[in-house]
Amino acid sequence: MSSNPTVERHLEGRYKHGFFTDIEADSLPPGLDEDVIAAISARKREPEWLLEWRLRAYRKFLKMTEPHWAHLEIEPIDLQAISYYSAPKSDKDKPQSLDEVDPKLLETYDKLGVPLHERARLAGVAVDAVFDSVSVGTTFKKELEKAGVIFCSFAEAVHDHPDLVRRYLGSVVPQHDNYFAALNSAVFSDGSFVYVPKGVRCPMELSTYFRINAAETGQFERTLVVADEGSYVSYLEGCTAPMRDENQLHAAVVELVALEGAEIKYSTVQNWYPGDENGKGGIYNFVTKRGDCRGDDSRISWTQVETGSAITWKYPSCVLSGDNSVGEFYSVALTHNHQQADTGTKMVHLGSNTRSTIISKGISAGHGQNAYRGLVKVGRKAENARNFTQCDSMLIGKRCGAHTFPYIEVQNPTAKVEHEATTSRIGEDQLFYCLQRGISEEDAVSMIVDGFCKQVFRELPMEFAVEAKALLEVSLEGAVG
Amino acid sequence: MGPNGSGKSTLGNVIAGREGYQVTKGRVEYLGKDLLALEPEERACEGVFLAFQYPVEIPGVNNTYFLRAALNARRKYHGEAELDSVGFLKRVREKLEVLHIGDELLHRAVNEGFSGGEKKRNEIFQMAVLEPRLAILDETDSGLDIDALKTVAEGVNRLRSPDRSMVLVTHYQRLLDYIEPDHVHVLAGGRIVTSGGPGLARRLEEEGYAWLEDGGIAEVAEAS
């Protein structure tokens, strides 16, 4: 175990979602200007106010520069080389039900294991599937409607629930929040919208499955989840993309709003194509996710398992505005081969008696670089704020890196902020201990890693936890030696 | 037995196949097989068990789960069907009873936050479940208070059987107050310098290693 060839062998697991679906697509030519934005808006038959909203964002975007503070090496991104809209052609006559959805699309989801049809019913999961830029089918709509829950594509929400969209869009992540959020605000194509009315406990887990299919397209989805007073919703998000040599940009924005006494649980399993073992290709995953605990006694919980993407840049955050509100962040980030991740969270305590918990598990293998970056901020008026942060890194092999950048800003003397951090190497000792009991090296590695991530996995809904565990195993094949 | 640095732990590690040791001479024949030609996990499946001097913590991995994986790896190796959780738990409970160990060990992560005594007890428990043919207990008595020492010794005595060889590596007679050895071998400078019955251990306890007529051994003993 002192040399690395065995580790390498494990790590050479193949990306299993790297297939491409040959479907006629209606795409805009590459390039970005106000005409392109107008064209996107027109394709989606958007109201005037939204086009104006986009254009305002675009003008702000033009004054901004790409951020380079993260611990990442990013090849220059040519925004003019990207097509900002790609839809399966059949979208022109928008399918009214799943039966009208192009069978090839359904086949794609089948390969991905998205239970769009009966399997969904059995699993009790409502799926809104986003394929490149449009939402292809939302299951379980009727059943959700009965409970009063709105779960639809973002584009539909713009048409059917314009007041809600107008009230909350950009209210958590302002247009000019950061470079990529501004870009998204200008060109976002589709995404999901959820509204859970007062006092309603959403009867099932809601799920969106994103997939980037067309070449040279970016995916800029926009998700907005609003939980009205005293409601509860659990939302799952999974992501995959085909294997390509070029880098593809994914710049999403997710906004969560929890009103008084509401709770939102948002879980992500991200498995975008990570590039090959030499670091060629892969998704640039530059995502802005933020939740606002706007009402008192509200709670927002982020759980993420990040195994994919060439570069991950994301910090799902909570703004704890309401008194007694709670923010949580549970994260597993795995980088292998030449993957890089700079991820973490921001917990901004504004209300009194607000609490936050951060559990971050970073795993680096191969040449992978993994950074945790987190901010805990306690505002002047946040009496008795509490934060607990635990940040653990695991290194597999000798060429990878783990980095921790915790920032703590406290403006109220009653705050209690705890930070614990550890870094460990999958020890030869641990490995030998398993081997000596008869357990193979491969099983030992996945067992040790799984144990390392346990605190996070148990926050995931059951089926997702199983998927996450399997994903980690695949991603780690050949990781120890 | 033998003074520090005489090669006791090295012997155990080499037999179990730990990395970092090079066998320059000699061979290890075990049940008609060339042990050194096997991978560490194969040796384990062939029935070699090493109770660690410092049992390793594996955070987040449940002790029961770990042990079941180990047992099933062994069964698979021998072409036997894997034990399901019911069958496995039955076996585990039997062993706990025999060893007079409570079942709180089952619910915790492998050695995580265990006291020294709990770790050693866990090693004995694993040995009981895995039923090795050759068990090497590397200073299982070190760092134990008298009660823990008794539990460990009792466990070892209960697992003694004609089908099982056990090698206890120890510095002290006190373990041997509870476990009567069949043979005592004294290792020094990487060689067995003398062998005898239980009386040999008692004499070592009284007189140290210096009485052995080997200047080299005496020096090592003093240095330690």
mmCIF file with all atom_site columns, C-alpha atoms in Angstrom, chain A residues 7-128:
data_model
loop_
_atom_site.group_PDB
_atom_site.id
_atom_site.type_symbol
_atom_site.label_atom_id
_atom_site.label_alt_id
_atom_site.label_comp_id
_atom_site.label_asym_id
_atom_site.label_entity_id
_atom_site.label_seq_id
_atom_site.pdbx_PDB_ins_code
_atom_site.Cartn_x
_atom_site.Cartn_y
_atom_site.Cartn_z
_atom_site.occupancy
_atom_site.B_iso_or_equiv
_atom_site.pdbx_formal_charge
_atom_site.auth_seq_id
_atom_site.auth_comp_id
_atom_site.auth_asym_id
_atom_site.auth_atom_id
_atom_site.pdbx_PDB_model_num
ATOM 1   C CA . VAL A 1 7   ? -5.192  2.693  -5.901  1.00 0.00 ? 7   VAL A CA 1
ATOM 2   C CA . GLU A 1 8   ? -5.055  3.702  -9.512  1.00 0.00 ? 8   GLU A CA 1
ATOM 3   C CA . ARG A 1 9   ? -6.743  0.498  -10.570 1.00 0.00 ? 9   ARG A CA 1
ATOM 4   C CA . HIS A 1 10  ? -9.662  1.172  -8.279  1.00 0.00 ? 10  HIS A CA 1
ATOM 5   C CA . LEU A 1 11  ? -10.000 4.701  -9.428  1.00 0.00 ? 11  LEU A CA 1
ATOM 6   C CA . GLU A 1 12  ? -10.385 3.937  -13.088 1.00 0.00 ? 12  GLU A CA 1
ATOM 7   C CA . GLY A 1 13  ? -14.113 3.334  -12.777 1.00 0.00 ? 13  GLY A CA 1
ATOM 8   C CA . ARG A 1 14  ? -15.970 4.307  -15.932 1.00 0.00 ? 14  ARG A CA 1
ATOM 9   C CA . TYR A 1 15  ? -18.560 7.043  -16.003 1.00 0.00 ? 15  TYR A CA 1
ATOM 10  C CA . LYS A 1 16  ? -21.771 5.125  -16.425 1.00 0.00 ? 16  LYS A CA 1
ATOM 11  C CA . HIS A 1 17  ? -24.044 7.913  -17.565 1.00 0.00 ? 17  HIS A CA 1
ATOM 12  C CA . GLY A 1 18  ? -21.874 8.955  -20.502 1.00 0.00 ? 18  GLY A CA 1
ATOM 13  C CA . PHE A 1 19  ? -24.291 8.133  -23.302 1.00 0.00 ? 19  PHE A CA 1
ATOM 14  C CA . PHE A 1 20  ? -25.705 10.619 -25.771 1.00 0.00 ? 20  PHE A CA 1
ATOM 15  C CA . THR A 1 21  ? -29.298 10.707 -26.958 1.00 0.00 ? 21  THR A CA 1
ATOM 16  C CA . ASP A 1 22  ? -29.730 11.451 -30.656 1.00 0.00 ? 22  ASP A CA 1
ATOM 17  C CA . ILE A 1 23  ? -32.708 13.729 -30.732 1.00 0.00 ? 23  ILE A CA 1
ATOM 18  C CA . GLU A 1 24  ? -33.410 16.566 -33.073 1.00 0.00 ? 24  GLU A CA 1
ATOM 19  C CA . ALA A 1 25  ? -32.817 19.713 -31.141 1.00 0.00 ? 25  ALA A CA 1
ATOM 20  C CA . ASP A 1 26  ? -33.921 23.266 -31.601 1.00 0.00 ? 26  ASP A CA 1
ATOM 21  C CA . SER A 1 27  ? -30.848 25.229 -30.563 1.00 0.00 ? 27  SER A CA 1
ATOM 22  C CA . LEU A 1 28  ? -29.828 28.836 -30.741 1.00 0.00 ? 28  LEU A CA 1
ATOM 23  C CA . PRO A 1 29  ? -26.468 29.457 -32.426 1.00 0.00 ? 29  PRO A CA 1
ATOM 24  C CA . PRO A 1 30  ? -23.587 30.064 -30.000 1.00 0.00 ? 30  PRO A CA 1
ATOM 25  C CA . GLY A 1 31  ? -23.159 33.568 -28.719 1.00 0.00 ? 31  GLY A CA 1
ATOM 26  C CA . LEU A 1 32  ? -24.447 35.925 -26.082 1.00 0.00 ? 32  LEU A CA 1
ATOM 27  C CA . ASP A 1 33  ? -25.990 39.363 -26.511 1.00 0.00 ? 33  ASP A CA 1
ATOM 28  C CA . GLU A 1 34  ? -29.313 41.055 -25.878 1.00 0.00 ? 34  GLU A CA 1
ATOM 29  C CA . ASP A 1 35  ? -30.780 39.544 -29.043 1.00 0.00 ? 35  ASP A CA 1
ATOM 30  C CA . VAL A 1 36  ? -29.995 36.062 -27.792 1.00 0.00 ? 36  VAL A CA 1
ATOM 31  C CA . ILE A 1 37  ? -31.715 36.830 -24.510 1.00 0.00 ? 37  ILE A CA 1
ATOM 32  C CA . ALA A 1 38  ? -34.711 38.206 -26.350 1.00 0.00 ? 38  ALA A CA 1
ATOM 33  C CA . ALA A 1 39  ? -34.752 35.059 -28.486 1.00 0.00 ? 39  ALA A CA 1
ATOM 34  C CA . ILE A 1 40  ? -34.723 32.796 -25.393 1.00 0.00 ? 40  ILE A CA 1
ATOM 35  C CA . SER A 1 41  ? -37.532 34.807 -23.895 1.00 0.00 ? 41  SER A CA 1
ATOM 36  C CA . ALA A 1 42  ? -39.511 34.684 -27.125 1.00 0.00 ? 42  ALA A CA 1
ATOM 37  C CA . ARG A 1 43  ? -39.024 30.908 -27.531 1.00 0.00 ? 43  ARG A CA 1
ATOM 38  C CA . LYS A 1 44  ? -40.541 30.554 -24.086 1.00 0.00 ? 44  LYS A CA 1
ATOM 39  C CA . ARG A 1 45  ? -43.339 33.027 -24.850 1.00 0.00 ? 45  ARG A CA 1
ATOM 40  C CA . GLU A 1 46  ? -42.430 34.965 -21.750 1.00 0.00 ? 46  GLU A CA 1
ATOM 41  C CA . PRO A 1 47  ? -44.243 38.042 -20.519 1.00 0.00 ? 47  PRO A CA 1
ATOM 42  C CA . GLU A 1 48  ? -42.626 41.408 -20.990 1.00 0.00 ? 48  GLU A CA 1
ATOM 43  C CA . TRP A 1 49  ? -41.647 41.824 -17.321 1.00 0.00 ? 49  TRP A CA 1
ATOM 44  C CA . LEU A 1 50  ? -39.495 38.725 -17.385 1.00 0.00 ? 50  LEU A CA 1
ATOM 45  C CA . LEU A 1 51  ? -37.653 39.780 -20.510 1.00 0.00 ? 51  LEU A CA 1
ATOM 46  C CA . GLU A 1 52  ? -36.939 43.083 -18.848 1.00 0.00 ? 52  GLU A CA 1
ATOM 47  C CA . TRP A 1 53  ? -35.799 41.293 -15.720 1.00 0.00 ? 53  TRP A CA 1
ATOM 48  C CA . ARG A 1 54  ? -33.390 39.243 -17.822 1.00 0.00 ? 54  ARG A CA 1
ATOM 49  C CA . LEU A 1 55  ? -32.041 42.259 -19.625 1.00 0.00 ? 55  LEU A CA 1
ATOM 50  C CA . ARG A 1 56  ? -31.460 44.106 -16.371 1.00 0.00 ? 56  ARG A CA 1
ATOM 51  C CA . ALA A 1 57  ? -29.504 41.141 -15.137 1.00 0.00 ? 57  ALA A CA 1
ATOM 52  C CA . TYR A 1 58  ? -27.515 41.013 -18.349 1.00 0.00 ? 58  TYR A CA 1
ATOM 53  C CA . ARG A 1 59  ? -26.532 44.658 -18.094 1.00 0.00 ? 59  ARG A CA 1
ATOM 54  C CA . LYS A 1 60  ? -25.310 44.079 -14.561 1.00 0.00 ? 60  LYS A CA 1
ATOM 55  C CA . PHE A 1 61  ? -23.497 40.979 -15.718 1.00 0.00 ? 61  PHE A CA 1
ATOM 56  C CA . LEU A 1 62  ? -21.597 42.940 -18.342 1.00 0.00 ? 62  LEU A CA 1
ATOM 57  C CA . LYS A 1 63  ? -20.014 45.050 -15.620 1.00 0.00 ? 63  LYS A CA 1
ATOM 58  C CA . MET A 1 64  ? -18.858 42.038 -13.635 1.00 0.00 ? 64  MET A CA 1
ATOM 59  C CA . THR A 1 65  ? -15.780 39.869 -13.985 1.00 0.00 ? 65  THR A CA 1
ATOM 60  C CA . GLU A 1 66  ? -15.296 36.172 -13.552 1.00 0.00 ? 66  GLU A CA 1
ATOM 61  C CA . PRO A 1 67  ? -14.370 35.416 -9.940  1.00 0.00 ? 67  PRO A CA 1
ATOM 62  C CA . HIS A 1 68  ? -11.001 33.794 -9.301  1.00 0.00 ? 68  HIS A CA 1
ATOM 63  C CA . TRP A 1 69  ? -10.797 33.705 -5.537  1.00 0.00 ? 69  TRP A CA 1
ATOM 64  C CA . ALA A 1 70  ? -11.614 30.019 -5.287  1.00 0.00 ? 70  ALA A CA 1
ATOM 65  C CA . HIS A 1 71  ? -8.895  27.396 -4.945  1.00 0.00 ? 71  HIS A CA 1
ATOM 66  C CA . LEU A 1 72  ? -9.448  26.278 -8.523  1.00 0.00 ? 72  LEU A CA 1
ATOM 67  C CA . GLU A 1 73  ? -7.587  26.250 -11.788 1.00 0.00 ? 73  GLU A CA 1
ATOM 68  C CA . ILE A 1 74  ? -10.098 27.170 -14.432 1.00 0.00 ? 74  ILE A CA 1
ATOM 69  C CA . GLU A 1 75  ? -9.392  27.249 -18.162 1.00 0.00 ? 75  GLU A CA 1
ATOM 70  C CA . PRO A 1 76  ? -10.743 30.453 -19.701 1.00 0.00 ? 76  PRO A CA 1
ATOM 71  C CA . ILE A 1 77  ? -14.446 30.152 -20.479 1.00 0.00 ? 77  ILE A CA 1
ATOM 72  C CA . ASP A 1 78  ? -15.540 31.555 -23.829 1.00 0.00 ? 78  ASP A CA 1
ATOM 73  C CA . LEU A 1 79  ? -19.104 32.597 -23.199 1.00 0.00 ? 79  LEU A CA 1
ATOM 74  C CA . GLN A 1 80  ? -19.551 33.460 -26.879 1.00 0.00 ? 80  GLN A CA 1
ATOM 75  C CA . ALA A 1 81  ? -18.864 29.846 -27.870 1.00 0.00 ? 81  ALA A CA 1
ATOM 76  C CA . ILE A 1 82  ? -21.809 28.516 -25.900 1.00 0.00 ? 82  ILE A CA 1
ATOM 77  C CA . SER A 1 83  ? -25.321 28.006 -27.136 1.00 0.00 ? 83  SER A CA 1
ATOM 78  C CA . TYR A 1 84  ? -27.730 29.348 -24.568 1.00 0.00 ? 84  TYR A CA 1
ATOM 79  C CA . TYR A 1 85  ? -30.777 27.442 -25.611 1.00 0.00 ? 85  TYR A CA 1
ATOM 80  C CA . SER A 1 86  ? -31.249 23.876 -26.700 1.00 0.00 ? 86  SER A CA 1
ATOM 81  C CA . ALA A 1 87  ? -34.533 22.034 -26.598 1.00 0.00 ? 87  ALA A CA 1
ATOM 82  C CA . PRO A 1 88  ? -35.622 18.712 -27.989 1.00 0.00 ? 88  PRO A CA 1
ATOM 83  C CA . LYS A 1 89  ? -37.484 19.681 -31.140 1.00 0.00 ? 89  LYS A CA 1
ATOM 84  C CA . SER A 1 90  ? -40.746 18.066 -30.217 1.00 0.00 ? 90  SER A CA 1
ATOM 85  C CA . ASP A 1 91  ? -41.072 20.784 -27.637 1.00 0.00 ? 91  ASP A CA 1
ATOM 86  C CA . LYS A 1 92  ? -42.479 23.017 -30.360 1.00 0.00 ? 92  LYS A CA 1
ATOM 87  C CA . ASP A 1 93  ? -45.707 21.162 -29.911 1.00 0.00 ? 93  ASP A CA 1
ATOM 88  C CA . LYS A 1 94  ? -45.336 20.862 -26.195 1.00 0.00 ? 94  LYS A CA 1
ATOM 89  C CA . PRO A 1 95  ? -46.369 17.414 -24.959 1.00 0.00 ? 95  PRO A CA 1
ATOM 90  C CA . GLN A 1 96  ? -49.514 17.526 -22.907 1.00 0.00 ? 96  GLN A CA 1
ATOM 91  C CA . SER A 1 97  ? -48.870 14.307 -21.028 1.00 0.00 ? 97  SER A CA 1
ATOM 92  C CA . LEU A 1 98  ? -46.118 11.775 -20.569 1.00 0.00 ? 98  LEU A CA 1
ATOM 93  C CA . ASP A 1 99  ? -47.563 9.611  -23.352 1.00 0.00 ? 99  ASP A CA 1
ATOM 94  C CA . GLU A 1 100 ? -46.727 12.343 -25.807 1.00 0.00 ? 100 GLU A CA 1
ATOM 95  C CA . VAL A 1 101 ? -43.156 12.648 -24.674 1.00 0.00 ? 101 VAL A CA 1
ATOM 96  C CA . ASP A 1 102 ? -40.613 11.457 -27.252 1.00 0.00 ? 102 ASP A CA 1
ATOM 97  C CA . PRO A 1 103 ? -39.970 7.780  -26.427 1.00 0.00 ? 103 PRO A CA 1
ATOM 98  C CA . LYS A 1 104 ? -36.252 8.362  -26.952 1.00 0.00 ? 104 LYS A CA 1
ATOM 99  C CA . LEU A 1 105 ? -36.275 10.860 -24.151 1.00 0.00 ? 105 LEU A CA 1
ATOM 100 C CA . LEU A 1 106 ? -38.059 8.460  -21.887 1.00 0.00 ? 106 LEU A CA 1
ATOM 101 C CA . GLU A 1 107 ? -35.514 5.826  -22.834 1.00 0.00 ? 107 GLU A CA 1
ATOM 102 C CA . THR A 1 108 ? -32.762 8.206  -21.789 1.00 0.00 ? 108 THR A CA 1
ATOM 103 C CA . TYR A 1 109 ? -34.326 8.677  -18.412 1.00 0.00 ? 109 TYR A CA 1
ATOM 104 C CA . ASP A 1 110 ? -34.811 4.975  -18.181 1.00 0.00 ? 110 ASP A CA 1
ATOM 105 C CA . LYS A 1 111 ? -31.072 4.459  -18.666 1.00 0.00 ? 111 LYS A CA 1
ATOM 106 C CA . LEU A 1 112 ? -30.452 6.997  -15.963 1.00 0.00 ? 112 LEU A CA 1
ATOM 107 C CA . GLY A 1 113 ? -32.771 5.154  -13.705 1.00 0.00 ? 113 GLY A CA 1
ATOM 108 C CA . VAL A 1 114 ? -35.246 7.998  -13.418 1.00 0.00 ? 114 VAL A CA 1
ATOM 109 C CA . PRO A 1 115 ? -38.544 6.405  -12.602 1.00 0.00 ? 115 PRO A CA 1
ATOM 110 C CA . LEU A 1 116 ? -40.719 8.559  -14.828 1.00 0.00 ? 116 LEU A CA 1
ATOM 111 C CA . HIS A 1 117 ? -43.573 6.120  -15.283 1.00 0.00 ? 117 HIS A CA 1
ATOM 112 C CA . GLU A 1 118 ? -44.972 3.469  -13.017 1.00 0.00 ? 118 GLU A CA 1
ATOM 113 C CA . ARG A 1 119 ? -41.726 3.072  -11.174 1.00 0.00 ? 119 ARG A CA 1
ATOM 114 C CA . ALA A 1 120 ? -42.219 6.614  -10.018 1.00 0.00 ? 120 ALA A CA 1
ATOM 115 C CA . ARG A 1 121 ? -45.664 5.808  -8.747  1.00 0.00 ? 121 ARG A CA 1
ATOM 116 C CA . LEU A 1 122 ? -44.315 2.827  -6.832  1.00 0.00 ? 122 LEU A CA 1
ATOM 117 C CA . ALA A 1 123 ? -41.482 4.816  -5.407  1.00 0.00 ? 123 ALA A CA 1
ATOM 118 C CA . GLY A 1 124 ? -43.817 7.658  -4.550  1.00 0.00 ? 124 GLY A CA 1
ATOM 119 C CA . VAL A 1 125 ? -41.531 10.189 -6.155  1.00 0.00 ? 125 VAL A CA 1
ATOM 120 C CA . ALA A 1 126 ? -42.750 13.032 -8.308  1.00 0.00 ? 126 ALA A CA 1
ATOM 121 C CA . VAL A 1 127 ? -40.175 13.799 -10.978 1.00 0.00 ? 127 VAL A CA 1
ATOM 122 C CA . ASP A 1 128 ? -39.760 16.958 -12.971 1.00 0.00 ? 128 ASP A CA 1
#
